[in-house]
């Protein structure tokens, strides 16, 4: 009934209950799922571009290879979600919780993650070029070989994060906690004003 309603032109599904729903390969562009319950939903390869998912519960949802470009996921609960290979270009993930989510090989160019929680999140090989990551919590996150060119990481918590092989060229790390692992990371042109070094000293 849900898909039929969408196909008939309905777009407002605010706070709908769709836990455990199977919507693989579904085309749901510009849908309003504000505050929807989509925990454990199967949304692999779904088309959710320009959708409203503000405050939606996507706990442990499977969004592998899904298209979420320009989607609004502000304050969404994406803990433990599978976003491997997903496209989130220009998406709004401000204040979203992505703790322990898998975003391996995802495309997040120019995404807004300000204030997001990314504790122990797998971001290996993701493309985050020009992303907004100010004040994010990346403690314990995996960012090996990720592209972080020109990202804003001002006042971010990078304690225990793995940046080995990552590209942080021209990134703004002002006030960030650099307690992570940066072996073979590229930091050419990076801004390191008032960063907190692993030994607790402040880099001027």
Coordinates of N, CA and C in Angstrom, one line a residue:
X1 N 0.8 -1.2 0.0 CA 0.0 0.0 0.0 C 0.9 1.3 0.0
X2 N 2.0 1.2 0.7 CA 2.9 2.4 0.8 C 3.4 2.7 -0.6
X3 N 3.9 1.8 -1.4 CA 4.4 2.0 -2.7 C 3.3 2.5 -3.6
X4 N 2.2 1.8 -3.5 CA 1.1 2.2 -4.4 C 0.7 3.6 -4.2
X5 N 0.6 4.1 -2.9 CA 0.3 5.5 -2.6 C 1.3 6.4 -3.2
X6 N 2.6 6.0 -3.1 CA 3.6 6.9 -3.7 C 3.4 7.0 -5.2
X7 N 3.2 5.8 -5.8 CA 3.1 5.8 -7.3 C 1.8 6.6 -7.7
X8 N 0.9 6.7 -6.9 CA -0.4 7.5 -7.2 C -0.2 9.0 -6.9
X9 N 1.0 9.4 -6.5 CA 1.3 10.8 -6.4 C 1.4 11.3 -5.0
X10 N 1.1 10.5 -4.0 CA 1.3 10.9 -2.6 C 2.8 11.0 -2.3
X11 N 3.2 12.1 -1.6 CA 4.6 12.3 -1.2 C 4.8 12.5 0.3
X12 N 3.7 12.8 1.0 CA 3.8 13.1 2.4 C 3.5 11.8 3.2
X13 N 4.6 11.3 3.8 CA 4.5 10.1 4.7 C 5.1 10.4 6.0
X14 N 4.9 11.6 6.5 CA 5.4 12.1 7.8 C 5.1 11.1 8.9
X15 N 6.2 10.7 9.6 CA 6.1 9.8 10.8 C 5.5 8.5 10.5
X16 N 5.6 8.0 9.3 CA 5.0 6.7 9.0 C 5.9 5.6 9.6
X17 N 5.2 4.5 10.0 CA 5.9 3.4 10.6 C 6.2 2.3 9.5
X18 N 7.5 2.2 9.2 CA 8.0 1.3 8.2 C 9.1 0.4 8.6
X19 N 9.2 0.1 9.9 CA 10.3 -0.7 10.4 C 10.3 -2.1 9.7
X20 N 11.5 -2.5 9.4 CA 11.7 -3.8 8.7 C 11.2 -3.9 7.3
X21 N 10.7 -2.8 6.7 CA 10.1 -2.8 5.4 C 11.2 -3.2 4.3
X22 N 10.8 -3.8 3.2 CA 11.7 -4.2 2.1 C 11.4 -3.3 1.0
X23 N 12.3 -2.3 0.6 CA 12.1 -1.4 -0.4 C 13.3 -1.3 -1.3
X24 N 13.9 -2.5 -1.6 CA 15.1 -2.5 -2.4 C 14.8 -2.0 -3.8
X25 N 15.7 -1.2 -4.4 CA 15.6 -0.6 -5.7 C 14.4 0.3 -5.9
X26 N 13.7 0.7 -4.8 CA 12.6 1.6 -4.9 C 12.9 3.0 -5.3
X27 N 12.1 3.6 -6.1 CA 12.3 5.0 -6.5 C 11.4 5.9 -5.7
X28 N 12.0 6.6 -4.7 CA 11.2 7.4 -3.8 C 11.7 8.9 -3.7
X29 N 12.0 9.4 -4.8 CA 12.6 10.8 -4.9 C 11.6 11.8 -4.4
X30 N 12.1 12.8 -3.7 CA 11.3 13.9 -3.1 C 10.2 13.5 -2.2
X31 N 10.4 12.3 -1.5 CA 9.4 11.9 -0.6 C 9.6 12.5 0.8
X32 N 8.5 12.7 1.5 CA 8.6 13.3 2.9 C 8.5 12.2 3.9
X33 N 9.6 11.8 4.5 CA 9.6 10.8 5.5 C 10.1 11.4 6.9
X34 N 9.7 12.6 7.1 CA 10.0 13.3 8.4 C 9.6 12.5 9.6
X35 N 10.6 12.2 10.4 CA 10.3 11.5 11.7 C 9.9 10.0 11.5
X36 N 10.0 9.5 10.3 CA 9.6 8.1 10.0 C 10.4 7.1 10.7
X37 N 9.7 6.0 11.0 CA 10.4 4.8 11.7 C 10.8 3.8 10.6
X38 N 12.1 3.8 10.2 CA 12.6 3.0 9.2 C 13.7 2.1 9.7
X39 N 13.6 1.8 11.0 CA 14.7 0.9 11.6 C 14.7 -0.4 10.9
X40 N 15.9 -0.9 10.6 CA 16.1 -2.2 10.0 C 15.5 -2.3 8.6
X41 N 15.1 -1.2 8.0 CA 14.5 -1.2 6.6 C 15.6 -1.7 5.6
X42 N 15.1 -2.4 4.6 CA 15.9 -2.8 3.5 C 15.7 -1.8 2.3
X43 N 16.7 -0.9 2.1 CA 16.6 0.1 1.1 C 17.8 0.1 0.2
X44 N 18.3 -1.1 -0.1 CA 19.5 -1.2 -1.0 C 19.1 -0.6 -2.4
X45 N 20.1 0.2 -2.9 CA 19.9 0.7 -4.3 C 18.7 1.5 -4.5
X46 N 18.1 2.0 -3.4 CA 16.9 2.8 -3.5 C 17.2 4.3 -3.9
X47 N 16.3 4.9 -4.6 CA 16.5 6.3 -5.0 C 15.7 7.2 -4.1
X48 N 16.5 8.0 -3.2 CA 15.9 8.8 -2.2 C 16.4 10.3 -2.3
X49 N 16.8 10.6 -3.6 CA 17.3 12.0 -3.8 C 16.3 13.0 -3.5
X50 N 16.7 14.2 -2.9 CA 15.9 15.3 -2.5 C 14.8 14.9 -1.5
X51 N 15.0 13.8 -0.8 CA 13.9 13.4 0.2 C 14.1 14.1 1.5
X52 N 13.0 14.1 2.3 CA 13.0 14.7 3.6 C 13.0 13.6 4.7
X53 N 14.2 13.4 5.3 CA 14.3 12.3 6.3 C 14.8 13.0 7.6
X54 N 14.4 14.2 7.9 CA 14.7 14.9 9.1 C 14.2 14.1 10.3
X55 N 15.1 13.8 11.2 CA 14.6 13.1 12.4 C 14.2 11.6 12.2
X56 N 14.4 11.1 11.0 CA 14.0 9.7 10.8 C 14.8 8.7 11.5
X57 N 14.2 7.6 11.9 CA 15.0 6.5 12.6 C 15.3 5.5 11.5
X58 N 16.6 5.4 11.2 CA 17.2 4.5 10.3 C 18.2 3.6 10.9
X59 N 17.9 3.3 12.2 CA 18.8 2.4 13.0 C 19.0 1.1 12.3
X60 N 20.2 0.7 12.0 CA 20.6 -0.6 11.3 C 19.9 -0.8 10.0
X61 N 19.4 0.3 9.4 CA 18.8 0.2 8.0 C 19.9 -0.2 7.0
X62 N 19.5 -0.9 5.9 CA 20.4 -1.2 4.9 C 20.2 -0.3 3.7
X63 N 21.2 0.7 3.5 CA 21.1 1.7 2.4 C 22.3 1.5 1.5
X64 N 22.7 0.3 1.4 CA 23.9 0.0 0.5 C 23.6 0.5 -0.9
X65 N 24.5 1.3 -1.5 CA 24.4 1.8 -2.9 C 23.1 2.7 -3.1
X66 N 22.5 3.1 -2.0 CA 21.3 4.0 -2.2 C 21.8 5.4 -2.6
X67 N 20.9 6.1 -3.3 CA 21.2 7.5 -3.8 C 20.4 8.4 -2.9
X68 N 21.2 9.2 -2.0 CA 20.6 10.1 -1.1 C 21.1 11.5 -1.4
X69 N 21.4 11.8 -2.6 CA 21.9 13.1 -3.0 C 20.9 14.2 -2.7
X70 N 21.3 15.3 -2.1 CA 20.5 16.4 -1.7 C 19.4 16.0 -0.7
X71 N 19.5 14.9 -0.1 CA 18.5 14.5 0.9 C 18.8 15.3 2.2
X72 N 17.7 15.5 3.0 CA 17.8 16.2 4.3 C 17.7 15.1 5.4
X73 N 18.8 14.8 6.0 CA 18.9 13.8 7.1 C 19.2 14.4 8.4
X74 N 18.9 15.7 8.6 CA 19.3 16.4 9.8 C 18.7 15.6 11.0
X75 N 19.5 15.4 12.0 CA 19.1 14.7 13.3 C 18.6 13.3 13.1
X76 N 18.9 12.7 11.9 CA 18.5 11.3 11.7 C 19.3 10.3 12.5
X77 N 18.7 9.2 12.9 CA 19.3 8.2 13.7 C 19.8 7.1 12.7
X78 N 21.1 7.1 12.4 CA 21.6 6.2 11.4 C 22.7 5.2 12.1
X79 N 22.5 5.0 13.4 CA 23.4 4.2 14.1 C 23.4 2.8 13.5
X80 N 24.6 2.3 13.2 CA 24.8 0.9 12.7 C 24.2 0.7 11.3
X81 N 23.8 1.8 10.6 CA 23.3 1.6 9.3 C 24.4 1.2 8.3
X82 N 23.9 0.5 7.2 CA 24.9 0.1 6.1 C 24.7 1.1 5.0
X83 N 25.7 2.0 4.8 CA 25.6 3.0 3.7 C 26.8 2.7 2.8
X84 N 27.2 1.5 2.7 CA 28.4 1.2 1.8 C 28.1 1.5 0.4
X85 N 29.0 2.3 -0.2 CA 28.8 2.6 -1.6 C 27.6 3.6 -1.9
X86 N 27.0 4.2 -0.9 CA 25.9 5.1 -1.1 C 26.4 6.4 -1.6
X87 N 25.5 7.2 -2.3 CA 25.8 8.5 -2.8 C 25.0 9.5 -1.9
X88 N 25.8 10.4 -1.2 CA 25.2 11.4 -0.4 C 25.7 12.8 -0.7
X89 N 25.9 13.0 -2.0 CA 26.5 14.3 -2.4 C 25.5 15.4 -2.1
X90 N 25.9 16.5 -1.5 CA 25.1 17.6 -1.1 C 24.0 17.3 -0.1
X91 N 24.1 16.2 0.6 CA 23.1 15.8 1.6 C 23.3 16.6 2.9
X92 N 22.3 16.8 3.7 CA 22.4 17.5 5.0 C 22.3 16.4 6.1
X93 N 23.4 16.2 6.8 CA 23.4 15.2 7.9 C 23.8 16.0 9.2
X94 N 23.4 17.2 9.2 CA 23.8 18.0 10.4 C 23.1 17.4 11.7
X95 N 24.0 17.2 12.7 CA 23.5 16.6 14.0 C 23.0 15.2 13.9
X96 N 23.2 14.5 12.8 CA 22.8 13.1 12.7 C 23.7 12.2 13.5
X97 N 23.2 11.1 13.9 CA 24.0 10.1 14.6 C 24.3 8.9 13.7
X98 N 25.6 8.8 13.3 CA 26.1 7.7 12.4 C 27.0 6.8 13.1
X99 N 26.9 6.7 14.4 CA 27.8 5.9 15.2 C 27.8 4.4 14.7
X100 N 29.0 3.9 14.5 CA 29.2 2.5 14.0 C 28.5 2.2 12.7
X101 N 28.1 3.2 11.9 CA 27.6 3.0 10.6 C 28.7 2.6 9.6
X102 N 28.4 2.0 8.5 CA 29.4 1.6 7.5 C 29.2 2.4 6.3
X103 N 30.1 3.4 6.0 CA 30.0 4.2 4.8 C 31.2 3.9 3.9
X104 N 31.8 2.8 3.9 CA 32.9 2.4 3.1 C 32.6 2.7 1.6
X105 N 33.5 3.4 0.9 CA 33.4 3.7 -0.5 C 32.2 4.6 -0.8
X106 N 31.6 5.2 0.2 CA 30.5 6.2 -0.1 C 31.0 7.5 -0.7
X107 N 30.1 8.2 -1.4 CA 30.4 9.5 -1.9 C 29.7 10.5 -1.2
X108 N 30.5 11.4 -0.4 CA 29.9 12.4 0.4 C 30.4 13.8 0.1
X109 N 30.6 14.1 -1.2 CA 31.1 15.4 -1.6 C 30.2 16.5 -1.2
X110 N 30.8 17.6 -0.6 CA 30.1 18.8 -0.1 C 28.9 18.5 0.8
X111 N 29.0 17.4 1.5 CA 27.9 17.0 2.5 C 28.1 17.9 3.7
X112 N 27.0 18.1 4.4 CA 27.0 18.9 5.7 C 26.8 17.9 6.8
X113 N 27.9 17.7 7.6 CA 27.9 16.8 8.7 C 28.2 17.6 10.0
X114 N 28.0 18.9 10.0 CA 28.3 19.7 11.2 C 27.6 19.1 12.4
X115 N 28.4 18.9 13.5 CA 27.8 18.5 14.8 C 27.3 17.0 14.8
X116 N 27.6 16.3 13.7 CA 27.2 14.9 13.6 C 28.1 14.0 14.5
X117 N 27.5 12.9 14.9 CA 28.2 11.9 15.7 C 28.6 10.7 14.8
X118 N 30.0 10.5 14.7 CA 30.5 9.5 13.9 C 31.5 8.6 14.6
X119 N 31.1 8.3 15.9 CA 32.0 7.5 16.7 C 32.0 6.1 16.1
X120 N 33.3 5.6 15.9 CA 33.5 4.2 15.4 C 32.9 4.0 14.1
X121 N 32.6 5.0 13.3 CA 32.0 4.9 12.0 C 33.1 4.5 11.0
X122 N 32.7 3.6 10.1 CA 33.7 3.1 9.0 C 33.5 4.1 7.8
X123 N 34.5 4.9 7.6 CA 34.5 5.9 6.5 C 35.7 5.6 5.6
X124 N 36.2 4.4 5.5 CA 37.3 4.0 4.7 C 37.0 4.3 3.2
X125 N 38.0 5.0 2.6 CA 37.9 5.3 1.1 C 36.7 6.2 0.7
X126 N 36.1 6.9 1.7 CA 35.0 7.7 1.3 C 35.5 9.0 0.6
X127 N 34.7 9.6 -0.2 CA 35.0 10.9 -0.8 C 34.3 12.0 -0.1
X128 N 35.0 12.8 0.7 CA 34.4 13.8 1.6 C 34.9 15.2 1.1
X129 N 35.4 15.3 -0.1 CA 35.9 16.6 -0.5 C 35.0 17.8 -0.3
X130 N 35.5 18.8 0.4 CA 34.8 20.1 0.6 C 33.6 19.8 1.6
X131 N 33.6 18.8 2.3 CA 32.5 18.5 3.3 C 32.6 19.4 4.5
X132 N 31.5 19.6 5.1 CA 31.4 20.4 6.4 C 31.4 19.4 7.5
X133 N 32.5 19.4 8.3 CA 32.7 18.5 9.4 C 33.0 19.2 10.7
X134 N 32.7 20.5 10.8 CA 33.0 21.2 12.0 C 32.3 20.6 13.2
X135 N 33.0 20.5 14.3 CA 32.5 20.1 15.6 C 32.0 18.6 15.6
X136 N 32.4 17.8 14.6 CA 31.9 16.4 14.6 C 32.7 15.6 15.6
X137 N 32.1 14.5 16.0 CA 32.8 13.5 16.9 C 33.2 12.3 16.0
X138 N 34.5 12.3 15.7 CA 35.0 11.2 14.8 C 35.8 10.2 15.7
X139 N 35.6 10.2 17.0 CA 36.5 9.4 17.8 C 36.4 7.9 17.5
X140 N 37.5 7.3 17.2 CA 37.5 5.9 16.9 C 37.1 5.6 15.5
X141 N 36.8 6.6 14.7 CA 36.4 6.3 13.3 C 37.5 5.8 12.4
X142 N 37.1 5.1 11.4 CA 38.1 4.6 10.4 C 38.0 5.5 9.1
X143 N 39.0 6.3 8.8 CA 39.1 7.1 7.6 C 40.3 6.8 6.8
X144 N 40.7 5.5 6.8 CA 41.9 5.1 6.0 C 41.6 5.4 4.5
X145 N 42.6 6.1 3.9 CA 42.6 6.3 2.4 C 41.4 7.2 2.0
X146 N 40.7 7.9 2.9 CA 39.6 8.7 2.6 C 40.1 10.0 2.0
X147 N 39.3 10.6 1.1 CA 39.6 11.9 0.5 C 38.9 13.0 1.3
X148 N 39.7 13.8 2.0 CA 39.2 14.9 2.9 C 39.8 16.2 2.5
X149 N 40.0 16.4 1.2 CA 40.5 17.7 0.7 C 39.6 18.8 1.0
X150 N 40.1 19.9 1.5 CA 39.4 21.1 1.7 C 38.2 21.0 2.7
X151 N 38.2 19.9 3.5 CA 37.1 19.8 4.5 C 37.3 20.7 5.6
X152 N 36.2 21.1 6.3 CA 36.2 21.9 7.5 C 36.0 21.0 8.7
X153 N 37.1 20.8 9.4 CA 37.2 20.0 10.6 C 37.4 20.8 11.9
X154 N 37.0 22.1 11.8 CA 37.3 22.9 13.0 C 36.6 22.4 14.2
X155 N 37.4 22.3 15.3 CA 36.9 21.9 16.6 C 36.4 20.5 16.6
X156 N 36.8 19.7 15.7 CA 36.4 18.3 15.6 C 37.1 17.4 16.6
X157 N 36.5 16.3 17.1 CA 37.1 15.4 18.0 C 37.6 14.2 17.2
X158 N 38.9 14.1 17.0 CA 39.5 13.1 16.2 C 40.3 12.0 17.0
X159 N 40.0 12.0 18.3 CA 40.6 11.1 19.2 C 40.5 9.6 18.8
X160 N 41.6 9.0 18.5 CA 41.6 7.6 18.2 C 41.2 7.3 16.8
X161 N 40.9 8.3 16.0 CA 40.5 8.1 14.6 C 41.6 7.7 13.7
X162 N 41.4 6.9 12.7 CA 42.4 6.3 11.8 C 42.4 7.0 10.5
X163 N 43.4 7.9 10.3 CA 43.5 8.7 9.1 C 44.7 8.2 8.2
X164 N 45.2 7.0 8.4 CA 46.3 6.5 7.7 C 46.0 6.5 6.2
X165 N 46.9 7.2 5.4 CA 46.7 7.2 4.0 C 45.7 8.2 3.5
X166 N 45.0 8.9 4.4 CA 44.0 9.9 4.0 C 44.6 11.1 3.4
X167 N 43.8 11.8 2.6 CA 44.2 13.0 2.0 C 43.5 14.2 2.7
X168 N 44.3 15.0 3.5 CA 43.7 16.1 4.2 C 44.3 17.4 3.7
X169 N 44.7 17.4 2.4 CA 45.3 18.6 1.8 C 44.3 19.8 1.9
X170 N 44.8 20.9 2.3 CA 44.0 22.2 2.5 C 42.8 22.1 3.5
X171 N 42.8 21.0 4.3 CA 41.7 20.9 5.3 C 41.9 21.9 6.4
X172 N 40.8 22.3 7.0 CA 40.9 23.3 8.1 C 40.7 22.5 9.4
X173 N 41.8 22.3 10.2 CA 41.8 21.5 11.4 C 41.9 22.4 12.6
X174 N 41.5 23.7 12.5 CA 41.6 24.7 13.6 C 40.9 24.2 14.8
X175 N 41.6 24.1 15.9 CA 41.0 23.7 17.2 C 40.6 22.3 17.3
X176 N 41.0 21.4 16.3 CA 40.6 20.0 16.4 C 41.6 19.2 17.3
X177 N 41.0 18.1 17.8 CA 41.8 17.2 18.7 C 42.5 16.2 17.7
X178 N 43.8 16.3 17.6 CA 44.5 15.4 16.6 C 45.0 14.1 17.3
X179 N 44.2 13.5 18.2 CA 44.7 12.4 18.9 C 44.5 11.1 18.1
X180 N 44.4 11.2 16.8 CA 44.2 10.0 15.9 C 45.5 9.5 15.3
X181 N 45.4 8.7 14.3 CA 46.6 8.1 13.6 C 46.7 8.7 12.2
X182 N 47.8 9.3 11.9 CA 48.0 10.1 10.7 C 49.1 9.6 9.8
X183 N 49.5 8.3 10.0 CA 50.7 7.8 9.3 C 50.3 7.8 7.8
X184 N 51.3 8.4 7.0 CA 51.1 8.5 5.5 C 50.0 9.4 5.1
X185 N 49.4 10.1 6.0 CA 48.3 11.0 5.6 C 48.9 12.3 4.9
X186 N 48.2 12.8 4.0 CA 48.6 14.0 3.3 C 48.0 15.2 4.0
X187 N 48.9 16.1 4.4 CA 48.5 17.3 5.2 C 49.0 18.6 4.5
X188 N 49.3 18.5 3.2 CA 49.8 19.7 2.5 C 48.8 20.8 2.5
X189 N 49.2 22.0 3.0 CA 48.4 23.1 3.0 C 47.3 23.1 4.1
X190 N 47.3 22.1 5.0 CA 46.3 22.0 6.0 C 46.5 23.1 7.0
X191 N 45.4 23.6 7.6 CA 45.4 24.6 8.6 C 45.3 24.0 10.0
X192 N 46.4 24.2 10.8 CA 46.5 23.5 12.1 C 46.6 24.5 13.2
X193 N 45.9 25.6 13.1 CA 45.9 26.6 14.2 C 45.2 26.1 15.4
X194 N 45.8 26.2 16.6 CA 45.3 25.8 17.9 C 44.8 24.4 17.9
X195 N 45.4 23.5 17.1 CA 45.0 22.1 17.2 C 45.6 21.5 18.5
X196 N 45.0 20.5 19.0 CA 45.4 19.8 20.2 C 46.2 18.5 19.8
X197 N 47.5 18.5 20.0 CA 48.3 17.4 19.6 C 48.1 16.2 20.5
X198 N 48.6 15.0 20.1 CA 48.4 13.8 20.9 C 49.0 13.9 22.3
X199 N 50.1 14.8 22.5 CA 50.7 14.9 23.8 C 50.0 15.9 24.6
X200 N 48.9 16.5 24.1 CA 48.1 17.4 24.9 C 48.5 18.9 24.6
X201 N 49.6 19.1 23.9 CA 50.1 20.4 23.6 C 49.2 21.1 22.5
X202 N 49.1 22.4 22.6 CA 48.3 23.1 21.6 C 49.3 23.7 20.5
X203 N 49.0 23.3 19.2 CA 49.8 23.8 18.1 C 49.3 25.2 17.8
X204 N 50.3 26.1 17.8 CA 50.0 27.5 17.5 C 50.2 27.8 16.0

